[in-house]
Each structure stands twice: as C-alpha cells, then as structure tokens.
PDB file of C-alpha atoms in Angstrom:
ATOM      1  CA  UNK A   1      81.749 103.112 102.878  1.00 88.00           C
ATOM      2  CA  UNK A   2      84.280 101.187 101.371  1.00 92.00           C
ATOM      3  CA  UNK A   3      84.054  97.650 101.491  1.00 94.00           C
ATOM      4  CA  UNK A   4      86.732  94.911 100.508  1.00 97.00           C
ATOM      5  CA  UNK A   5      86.030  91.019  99.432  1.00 97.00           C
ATOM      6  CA  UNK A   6      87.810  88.519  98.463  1.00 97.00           C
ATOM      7  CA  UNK A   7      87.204  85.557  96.913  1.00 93.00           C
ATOM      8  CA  UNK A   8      87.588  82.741  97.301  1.00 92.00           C
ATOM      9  CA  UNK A   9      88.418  82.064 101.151  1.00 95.00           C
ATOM     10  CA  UNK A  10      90.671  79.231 100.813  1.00 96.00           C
ATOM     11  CA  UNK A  11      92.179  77.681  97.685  1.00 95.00           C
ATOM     12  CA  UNK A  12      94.312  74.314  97.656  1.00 97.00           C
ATOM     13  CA  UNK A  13      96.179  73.542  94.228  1.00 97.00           C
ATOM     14  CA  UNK A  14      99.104  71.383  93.117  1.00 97.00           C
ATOM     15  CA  UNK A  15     102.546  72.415  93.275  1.00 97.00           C
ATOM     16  CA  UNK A  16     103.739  73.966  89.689  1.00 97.00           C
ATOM     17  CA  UNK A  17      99.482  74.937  89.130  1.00 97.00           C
ATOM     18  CA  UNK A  18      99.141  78.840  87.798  1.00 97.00           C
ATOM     19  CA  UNK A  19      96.582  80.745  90.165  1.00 96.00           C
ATOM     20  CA  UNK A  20      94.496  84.013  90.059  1.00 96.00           C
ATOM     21  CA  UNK A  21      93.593  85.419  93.954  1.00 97.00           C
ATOM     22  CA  UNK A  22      90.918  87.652  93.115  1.00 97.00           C
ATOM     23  CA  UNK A  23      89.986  90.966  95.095  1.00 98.00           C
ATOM     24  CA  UNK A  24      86.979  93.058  94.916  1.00 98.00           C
ATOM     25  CA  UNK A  25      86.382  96.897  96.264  1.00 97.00           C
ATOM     26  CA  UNK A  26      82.917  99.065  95.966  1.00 96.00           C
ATOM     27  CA  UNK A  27      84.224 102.678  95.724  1.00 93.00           C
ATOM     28  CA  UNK A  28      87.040 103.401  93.336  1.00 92.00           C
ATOM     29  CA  UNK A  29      88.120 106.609  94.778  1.00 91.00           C
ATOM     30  CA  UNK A  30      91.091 105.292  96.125  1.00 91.00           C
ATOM     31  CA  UNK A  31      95.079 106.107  96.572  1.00 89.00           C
ATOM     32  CA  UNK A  32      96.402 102.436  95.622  1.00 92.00           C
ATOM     33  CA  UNK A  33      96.185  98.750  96.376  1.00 95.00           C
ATOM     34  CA  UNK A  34      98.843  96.753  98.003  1.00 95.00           C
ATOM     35  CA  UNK A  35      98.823  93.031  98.244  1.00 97.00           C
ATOM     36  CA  UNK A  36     100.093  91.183 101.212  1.00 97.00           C
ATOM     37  CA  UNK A  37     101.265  87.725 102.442  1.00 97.00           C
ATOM     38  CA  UNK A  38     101.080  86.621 106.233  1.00 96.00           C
ATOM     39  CA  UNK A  39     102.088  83.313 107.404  1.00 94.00           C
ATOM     40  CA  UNK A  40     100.270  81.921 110.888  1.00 89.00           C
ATOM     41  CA  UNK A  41     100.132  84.334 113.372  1.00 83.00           C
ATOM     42  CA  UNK A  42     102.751  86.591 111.910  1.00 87.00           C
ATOM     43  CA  UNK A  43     103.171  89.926 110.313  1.00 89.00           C
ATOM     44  CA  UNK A  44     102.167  91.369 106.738  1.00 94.00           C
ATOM     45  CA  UNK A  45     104.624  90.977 104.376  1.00 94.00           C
ATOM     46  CA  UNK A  46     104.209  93.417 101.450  1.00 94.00           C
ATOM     47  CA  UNK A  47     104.409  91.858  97.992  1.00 96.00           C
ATOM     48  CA  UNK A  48     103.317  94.300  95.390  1.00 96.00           C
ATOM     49  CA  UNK A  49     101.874  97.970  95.499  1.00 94.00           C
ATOM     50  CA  UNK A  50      99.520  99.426  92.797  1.00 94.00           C
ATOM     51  CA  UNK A  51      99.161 102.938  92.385  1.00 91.00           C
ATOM     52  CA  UNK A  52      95.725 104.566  91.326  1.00 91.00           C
ATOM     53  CA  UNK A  53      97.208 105.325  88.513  1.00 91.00           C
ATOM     54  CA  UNK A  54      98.887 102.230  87.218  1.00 94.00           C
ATOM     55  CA  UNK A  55      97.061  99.332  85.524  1.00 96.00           C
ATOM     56  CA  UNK A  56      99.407  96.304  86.791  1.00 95.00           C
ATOM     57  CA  UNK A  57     102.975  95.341  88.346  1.00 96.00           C
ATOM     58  CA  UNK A  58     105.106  92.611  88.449  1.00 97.00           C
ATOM     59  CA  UNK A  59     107.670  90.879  91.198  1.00 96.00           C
ATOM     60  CA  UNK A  60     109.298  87.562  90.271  1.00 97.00           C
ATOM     61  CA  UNK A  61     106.263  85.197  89.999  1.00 97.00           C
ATOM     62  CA  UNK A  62     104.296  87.716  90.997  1.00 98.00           C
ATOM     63  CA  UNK A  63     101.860  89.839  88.586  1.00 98.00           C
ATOM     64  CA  UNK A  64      99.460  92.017  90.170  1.00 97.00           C
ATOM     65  CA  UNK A  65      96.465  93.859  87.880  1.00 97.00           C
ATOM     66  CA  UNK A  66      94.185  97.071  88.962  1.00 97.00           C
ATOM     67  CA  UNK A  67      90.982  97.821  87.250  1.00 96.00           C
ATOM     68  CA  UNK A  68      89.637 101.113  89.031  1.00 94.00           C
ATOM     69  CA  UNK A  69      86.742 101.287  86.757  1.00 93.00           C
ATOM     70  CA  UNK A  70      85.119  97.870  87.732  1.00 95.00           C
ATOM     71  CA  UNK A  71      86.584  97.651  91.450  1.00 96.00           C
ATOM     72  CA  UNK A  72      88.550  94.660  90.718  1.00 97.00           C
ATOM     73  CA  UNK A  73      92.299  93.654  91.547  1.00 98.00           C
ATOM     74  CA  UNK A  74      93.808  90.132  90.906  1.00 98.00           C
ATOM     75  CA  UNK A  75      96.990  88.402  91.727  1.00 97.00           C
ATOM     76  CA  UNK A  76      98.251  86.229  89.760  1.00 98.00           C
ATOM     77  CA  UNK A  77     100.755  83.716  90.919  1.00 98.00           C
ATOM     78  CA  UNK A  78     102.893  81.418  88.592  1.00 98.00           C
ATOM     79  CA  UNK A  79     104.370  77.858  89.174  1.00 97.00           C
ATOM     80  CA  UNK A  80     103.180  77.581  92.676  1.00 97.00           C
ATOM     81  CA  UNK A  81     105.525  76.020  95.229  1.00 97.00           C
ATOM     82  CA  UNK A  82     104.653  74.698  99.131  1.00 97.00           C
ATOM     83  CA  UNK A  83     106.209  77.783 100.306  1.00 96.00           C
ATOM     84  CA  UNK A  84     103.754  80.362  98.858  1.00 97.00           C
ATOM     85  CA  UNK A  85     101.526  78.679 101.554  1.00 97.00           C
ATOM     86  CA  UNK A  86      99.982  81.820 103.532  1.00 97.00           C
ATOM     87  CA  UNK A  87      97.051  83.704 103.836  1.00 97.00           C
ATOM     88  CA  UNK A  88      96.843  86.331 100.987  1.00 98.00           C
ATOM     89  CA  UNK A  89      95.176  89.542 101.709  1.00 97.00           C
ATOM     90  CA  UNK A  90      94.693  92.955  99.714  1.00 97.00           C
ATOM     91  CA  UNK A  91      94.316  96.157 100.980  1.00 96.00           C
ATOM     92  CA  UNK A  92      92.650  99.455  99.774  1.00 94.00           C
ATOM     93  CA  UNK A  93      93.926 103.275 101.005  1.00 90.00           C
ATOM     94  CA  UNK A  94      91.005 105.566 100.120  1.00 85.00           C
ATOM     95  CA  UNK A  95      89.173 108.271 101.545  1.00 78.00           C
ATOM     96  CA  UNK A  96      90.188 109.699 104.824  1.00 78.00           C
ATOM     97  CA  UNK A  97      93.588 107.800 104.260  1.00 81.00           C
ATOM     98  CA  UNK A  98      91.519 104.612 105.904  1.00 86.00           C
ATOM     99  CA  UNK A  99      93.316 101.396 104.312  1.00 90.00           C
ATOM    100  CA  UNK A 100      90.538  98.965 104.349  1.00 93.00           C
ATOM    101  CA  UNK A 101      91.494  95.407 103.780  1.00 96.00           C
ATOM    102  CA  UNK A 102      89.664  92.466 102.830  1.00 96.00           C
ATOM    103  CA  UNK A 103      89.506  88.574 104.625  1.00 95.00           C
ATOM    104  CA  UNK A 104      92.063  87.821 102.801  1.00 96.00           C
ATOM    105  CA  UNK A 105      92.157  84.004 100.738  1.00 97.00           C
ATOM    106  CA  UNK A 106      94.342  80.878 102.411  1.00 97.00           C
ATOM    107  CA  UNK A 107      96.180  79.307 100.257  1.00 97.00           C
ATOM    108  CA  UNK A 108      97.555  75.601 100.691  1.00 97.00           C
ATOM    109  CA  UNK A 109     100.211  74.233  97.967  1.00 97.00           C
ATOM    110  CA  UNK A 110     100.553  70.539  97.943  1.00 97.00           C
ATOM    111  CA  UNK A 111     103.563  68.952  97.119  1.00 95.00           C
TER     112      UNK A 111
ATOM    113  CA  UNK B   1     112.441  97.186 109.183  1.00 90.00           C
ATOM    114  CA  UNK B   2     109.401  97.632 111.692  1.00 94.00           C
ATOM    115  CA  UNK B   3     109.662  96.573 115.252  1.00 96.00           C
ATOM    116  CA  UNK B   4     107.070  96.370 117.893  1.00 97.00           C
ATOM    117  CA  UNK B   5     107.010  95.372 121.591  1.00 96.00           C
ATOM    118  CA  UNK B   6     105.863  94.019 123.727  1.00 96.00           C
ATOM    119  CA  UNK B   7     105.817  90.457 121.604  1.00 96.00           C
ATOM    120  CA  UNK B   8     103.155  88.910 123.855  1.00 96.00           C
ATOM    121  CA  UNK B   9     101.097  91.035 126.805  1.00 96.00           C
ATOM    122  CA  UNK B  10      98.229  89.622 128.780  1.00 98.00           C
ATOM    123  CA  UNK B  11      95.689  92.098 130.752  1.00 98.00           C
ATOM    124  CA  UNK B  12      92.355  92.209 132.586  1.00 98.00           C
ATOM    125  CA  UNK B  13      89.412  93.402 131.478  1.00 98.00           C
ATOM    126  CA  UNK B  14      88.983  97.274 132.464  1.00 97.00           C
ATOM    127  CA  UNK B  15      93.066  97.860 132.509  1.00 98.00           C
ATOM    128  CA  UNK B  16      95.144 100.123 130.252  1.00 98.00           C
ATOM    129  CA  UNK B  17      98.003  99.123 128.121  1.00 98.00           C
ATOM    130  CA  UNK B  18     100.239 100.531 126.009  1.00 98.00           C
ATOM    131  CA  UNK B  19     101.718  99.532 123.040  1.00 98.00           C
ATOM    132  CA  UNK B  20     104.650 100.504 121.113  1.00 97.00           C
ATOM    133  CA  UNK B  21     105.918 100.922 117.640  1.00 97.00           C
ATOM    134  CA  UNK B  22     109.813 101.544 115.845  1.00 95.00           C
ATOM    135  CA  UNK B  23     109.086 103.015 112.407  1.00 92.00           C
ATOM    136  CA  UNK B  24     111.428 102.424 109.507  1.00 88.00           C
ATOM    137  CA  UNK B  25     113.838 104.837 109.704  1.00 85.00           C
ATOM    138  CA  UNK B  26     112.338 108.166 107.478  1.00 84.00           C
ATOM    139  CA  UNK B  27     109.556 106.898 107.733  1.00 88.00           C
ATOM    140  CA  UNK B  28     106.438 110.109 108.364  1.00 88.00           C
ATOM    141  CA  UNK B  29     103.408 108.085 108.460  1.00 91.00           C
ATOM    142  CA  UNK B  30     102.174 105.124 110.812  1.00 93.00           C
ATOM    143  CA  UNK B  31      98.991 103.255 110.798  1.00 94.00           C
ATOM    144  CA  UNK B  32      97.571 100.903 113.458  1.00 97.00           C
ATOM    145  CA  UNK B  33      95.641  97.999 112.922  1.00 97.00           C
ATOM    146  CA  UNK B  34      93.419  95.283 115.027  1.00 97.00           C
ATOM    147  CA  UNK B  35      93.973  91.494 113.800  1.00 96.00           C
ATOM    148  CA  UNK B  36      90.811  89.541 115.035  1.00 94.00           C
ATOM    149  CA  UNK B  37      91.915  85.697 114.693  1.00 90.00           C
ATOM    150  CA  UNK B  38      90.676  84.726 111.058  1.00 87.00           C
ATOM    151  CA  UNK B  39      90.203  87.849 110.199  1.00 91.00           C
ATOM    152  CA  UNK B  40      91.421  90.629 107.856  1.00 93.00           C
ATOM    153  CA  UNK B  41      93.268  93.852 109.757  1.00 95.00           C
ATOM    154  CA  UNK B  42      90.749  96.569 110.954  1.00 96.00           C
ATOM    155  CA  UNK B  43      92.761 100.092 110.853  1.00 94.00           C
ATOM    156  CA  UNK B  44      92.373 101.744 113.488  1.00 96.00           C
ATOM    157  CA  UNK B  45      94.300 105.127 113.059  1.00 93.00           C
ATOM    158  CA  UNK B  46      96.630 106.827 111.014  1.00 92.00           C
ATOM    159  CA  UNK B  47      99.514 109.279 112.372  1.00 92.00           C
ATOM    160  CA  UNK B  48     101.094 111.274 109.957  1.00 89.00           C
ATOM    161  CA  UNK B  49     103.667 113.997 111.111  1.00 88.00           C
ATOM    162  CA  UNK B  50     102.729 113.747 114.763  1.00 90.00           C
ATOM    163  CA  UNK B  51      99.137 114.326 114.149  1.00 91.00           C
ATOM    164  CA  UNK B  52      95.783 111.788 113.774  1.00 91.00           C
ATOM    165  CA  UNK B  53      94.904 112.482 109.952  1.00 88.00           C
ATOM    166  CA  UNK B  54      92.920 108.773 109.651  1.00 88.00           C
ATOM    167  CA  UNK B  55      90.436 106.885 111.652  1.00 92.00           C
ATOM    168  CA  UNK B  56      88.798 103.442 111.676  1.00 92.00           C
ATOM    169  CA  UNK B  57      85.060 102.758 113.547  1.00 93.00           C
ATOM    170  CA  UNK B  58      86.977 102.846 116.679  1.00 96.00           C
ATOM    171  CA  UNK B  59      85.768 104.482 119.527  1.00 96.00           C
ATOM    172  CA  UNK B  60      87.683 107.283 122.044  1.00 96.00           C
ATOM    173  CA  UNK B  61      89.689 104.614 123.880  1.00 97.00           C
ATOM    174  CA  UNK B  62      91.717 103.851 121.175  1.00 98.00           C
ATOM    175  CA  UNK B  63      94.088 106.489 121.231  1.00 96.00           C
ATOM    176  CA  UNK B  64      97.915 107.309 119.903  1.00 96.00           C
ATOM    177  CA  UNK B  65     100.735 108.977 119.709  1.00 95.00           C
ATOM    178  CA  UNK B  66     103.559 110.077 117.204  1.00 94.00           C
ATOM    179  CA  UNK B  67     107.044 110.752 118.284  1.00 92.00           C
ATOM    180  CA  UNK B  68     110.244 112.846 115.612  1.00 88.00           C
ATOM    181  CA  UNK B  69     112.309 110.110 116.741  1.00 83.00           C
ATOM    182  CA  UNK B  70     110.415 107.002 114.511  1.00 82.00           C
ATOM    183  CA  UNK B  71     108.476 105.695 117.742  1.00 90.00           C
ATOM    184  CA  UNK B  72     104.998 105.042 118.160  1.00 94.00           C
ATOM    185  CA  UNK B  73     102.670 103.812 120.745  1.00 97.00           C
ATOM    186  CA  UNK B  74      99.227 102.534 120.625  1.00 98.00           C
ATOM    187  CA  UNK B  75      97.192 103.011 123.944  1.00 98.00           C
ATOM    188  CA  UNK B  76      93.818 101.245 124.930  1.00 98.00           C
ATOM    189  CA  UNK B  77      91.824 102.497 127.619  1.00 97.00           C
ATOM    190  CA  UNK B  78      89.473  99.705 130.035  1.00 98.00           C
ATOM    191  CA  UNK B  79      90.225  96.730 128.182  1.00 98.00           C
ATOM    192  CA  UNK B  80      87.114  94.939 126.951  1.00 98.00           C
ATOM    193  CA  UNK B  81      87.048  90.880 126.300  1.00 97.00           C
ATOM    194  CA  UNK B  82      86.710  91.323 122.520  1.00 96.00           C
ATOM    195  CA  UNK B  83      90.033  93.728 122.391  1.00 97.00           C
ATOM    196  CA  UNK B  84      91.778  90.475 122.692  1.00 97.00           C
ATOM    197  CA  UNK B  85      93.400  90.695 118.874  1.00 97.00           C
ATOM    198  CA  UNK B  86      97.253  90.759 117.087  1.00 96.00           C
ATOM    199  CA  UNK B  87      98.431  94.563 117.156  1.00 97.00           C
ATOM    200  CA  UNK B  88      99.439  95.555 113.902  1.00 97.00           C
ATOM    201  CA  UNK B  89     101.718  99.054 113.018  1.00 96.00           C
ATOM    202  CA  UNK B  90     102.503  99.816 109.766  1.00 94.00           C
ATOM    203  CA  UNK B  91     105.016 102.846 108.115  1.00 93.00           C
ATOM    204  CA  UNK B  92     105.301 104.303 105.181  1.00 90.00           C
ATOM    205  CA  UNK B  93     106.236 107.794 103.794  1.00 85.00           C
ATOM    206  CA  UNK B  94     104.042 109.786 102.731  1.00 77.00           C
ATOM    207  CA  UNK B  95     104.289 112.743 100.862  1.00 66.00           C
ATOM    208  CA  UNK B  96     101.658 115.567  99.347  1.00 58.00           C
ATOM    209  CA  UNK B  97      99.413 113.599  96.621  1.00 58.00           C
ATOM    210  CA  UNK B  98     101.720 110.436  97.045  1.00 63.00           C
ATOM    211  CA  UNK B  99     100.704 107.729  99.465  1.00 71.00           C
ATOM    212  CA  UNK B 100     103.712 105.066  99.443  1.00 79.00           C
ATOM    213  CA  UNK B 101     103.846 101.285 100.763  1.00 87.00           C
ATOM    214  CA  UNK B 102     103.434 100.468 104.114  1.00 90.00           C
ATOM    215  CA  UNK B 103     105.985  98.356 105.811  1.00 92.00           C
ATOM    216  CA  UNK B 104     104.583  96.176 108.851  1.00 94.00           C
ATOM    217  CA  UNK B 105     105.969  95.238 112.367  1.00 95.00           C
ATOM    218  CA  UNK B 106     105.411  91.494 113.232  1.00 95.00           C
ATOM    219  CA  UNK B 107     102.924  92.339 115.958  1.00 96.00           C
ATOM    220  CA  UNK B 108     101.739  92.207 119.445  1.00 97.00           C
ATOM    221  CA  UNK B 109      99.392  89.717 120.711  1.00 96.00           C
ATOM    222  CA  UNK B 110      96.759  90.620 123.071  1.00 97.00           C
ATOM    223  CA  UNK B 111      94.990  88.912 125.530  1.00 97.00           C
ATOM    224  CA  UNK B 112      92.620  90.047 128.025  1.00 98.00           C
ATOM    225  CA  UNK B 113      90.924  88.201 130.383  1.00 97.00           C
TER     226      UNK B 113
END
C-alpha cells in the first residue's frame, strides 16, 4: 500500500531564503509525481510533473527532483517571496492508477 | 480549465447529492478526490473513457459517472457526518503507457448536518 509523507508540516522562512519541501513515498512502482500548490480553501494548482522516468524538472523558481530508487522527491524553491505562501502538497499515481497524496507542508513567507 | 458546481451545497445526514464536474476540453480521464479540512486529498475514483479503471478505500456509495461530452458527476449515497469534506475533480489525458498531469476544478464544499 502506498503511503505518502511529507516533511516537515509547516515551515516559516524569510523572504529571499532558498528552501527544500521534502516528500517521501514507500513503493516506487509508480507512473509520476506531480507537485501542487493550494491556497486556503481553494483548488490544486499544478506546479511541476515528474515522469517515472525523468530524474528532475524545472519551472521559473521552481526545481523539482525524483529519486525512484530511494522513494524520495524534493522541491526546491528559490528566493522566496510572501506570495509562495500556500500549502504545498505532492502526489504519487501508482498502481491501480490510485494518485495517493501526502499532508502536504504549509508554508508561511515573512516579509 | 476545470469547473465544478455546485460551489457550496449543504445536506442532511442520510440524503443523496450529486455533484458535478466540466473537464478540460480533450480531456479522457477524471479523478475524484475527498479534501478533509487539514488534510491531504483522498482519491476516490478514477474514470477513464466512460469507465471506473481506479479506486480509493471508498465504499459502494461513492459512485460516478463519465459523460463524451467532458462532464462528470460525483454521487454520494445516505450522507454520513464525516462526508462533510471539499470535492475535488481532476482531468488529464491519458493515453496507453502515458499518464499526463492532472488539471483541478476549484471544488465543492460539503456540509452535512
């Protein structure tokens, strides 16, 4: 049974501060991994979308990485600004095409 | 994009409601999810050409349906307290071997007294 954590549950930096949102999955048999943003009681926003086969990719500030091998995903956010306050979650499609997501990590940016 | 409705819907416990879904246009595949407050999505199904080809630890109740014309609906049978929860659909499209991004509506927000 697949089973998504992340870690930690709530970060609050500085504005401008580099970050790493760290994601953790037990069975690597899986389609891809897509991270998402939602603000207070809104909608996912996608941000980036890994493929099994694909190690990383990268949008804007934005650099997602994929290590099947170790179950391990991270996002890594650059320059942080008050607006990439949000709730970050990831989200594994696997086995029985069941996308499994994880608590996701809140995220506070002080100005 | 993705659209859902109703925005807001408030029920009793043992009713039936139905919710609905607008995929992105193309789109073959939809997913539903449950949104307990703090709380990561729980997918509940997976539609994909019409037919169920996913499913969450959700029991019977929970049921769907696909339509040809990008429309969706989620339908819960005798509401329970703890279905109380932000509706999540999500489309994408699929293909053989390739399983693309999925796109999500803003929600519905049930309550159920």
């Amino acid at each position: 049974k697949q089973e998504v954590t992340q870690i930690p549950a709530a970060l609050s930096v500085p504005e401008g501060e580099n970050l790493v949102l760290n994601c953790s999955f037990t069975d690597s048999a899986i389609y891809n991994l897509q991270w998402f943003r939602q603000d207070p009681g809104k909608g996912l926003t996608s941000l980036l979308l890994i493929q099994s086969s694909q190690r990383e990719q990268t949008s804007g500030r934005l650099n997602a990485s994929l290590d099947k091998s170790s179950g391990r995903s991270t996002l890594y956010i650059a320059a942080s600004q008050p607006g990439d306050s949000a709730t970050y979650l990831c989200a594994v499609k696997g086995g029985g095409f069941k996308t499994i997501f994880g608590a996701g990590t809140r995220l506070f940016v002080k100005a | 994009g993705v659209t859902q409705s109703p925005t807001h819907l408030i029920k009793t416990r043992g009713q039936q409601v139905t919710l609905r879904c607008s995929s992105q246009s193309g789109h073959n595949t939809v997913s539903w999810y449950q949104q307990a407050l703090g709380q990561g999505p729980q997918f509940i199904f997976q539609y994909y050409r019409e037919e169920e080809n996913g499913r969450g630890n959700f029991p019977p109740r929970f049921s769907g349906l696909q339509f040809p014309n990008d429309s969706s609906e989620l339908n819960v049978n005798a509401l329970e307290l703890d279905d109380s929860a932000l509706y999540l659909c999500a489309s994408s499209t699929d293909s053989g071997g390739a399983i693309h991004e999925q796109f999500f509506g803003p929600g519905t927000r049930l309550t159920v007294l």
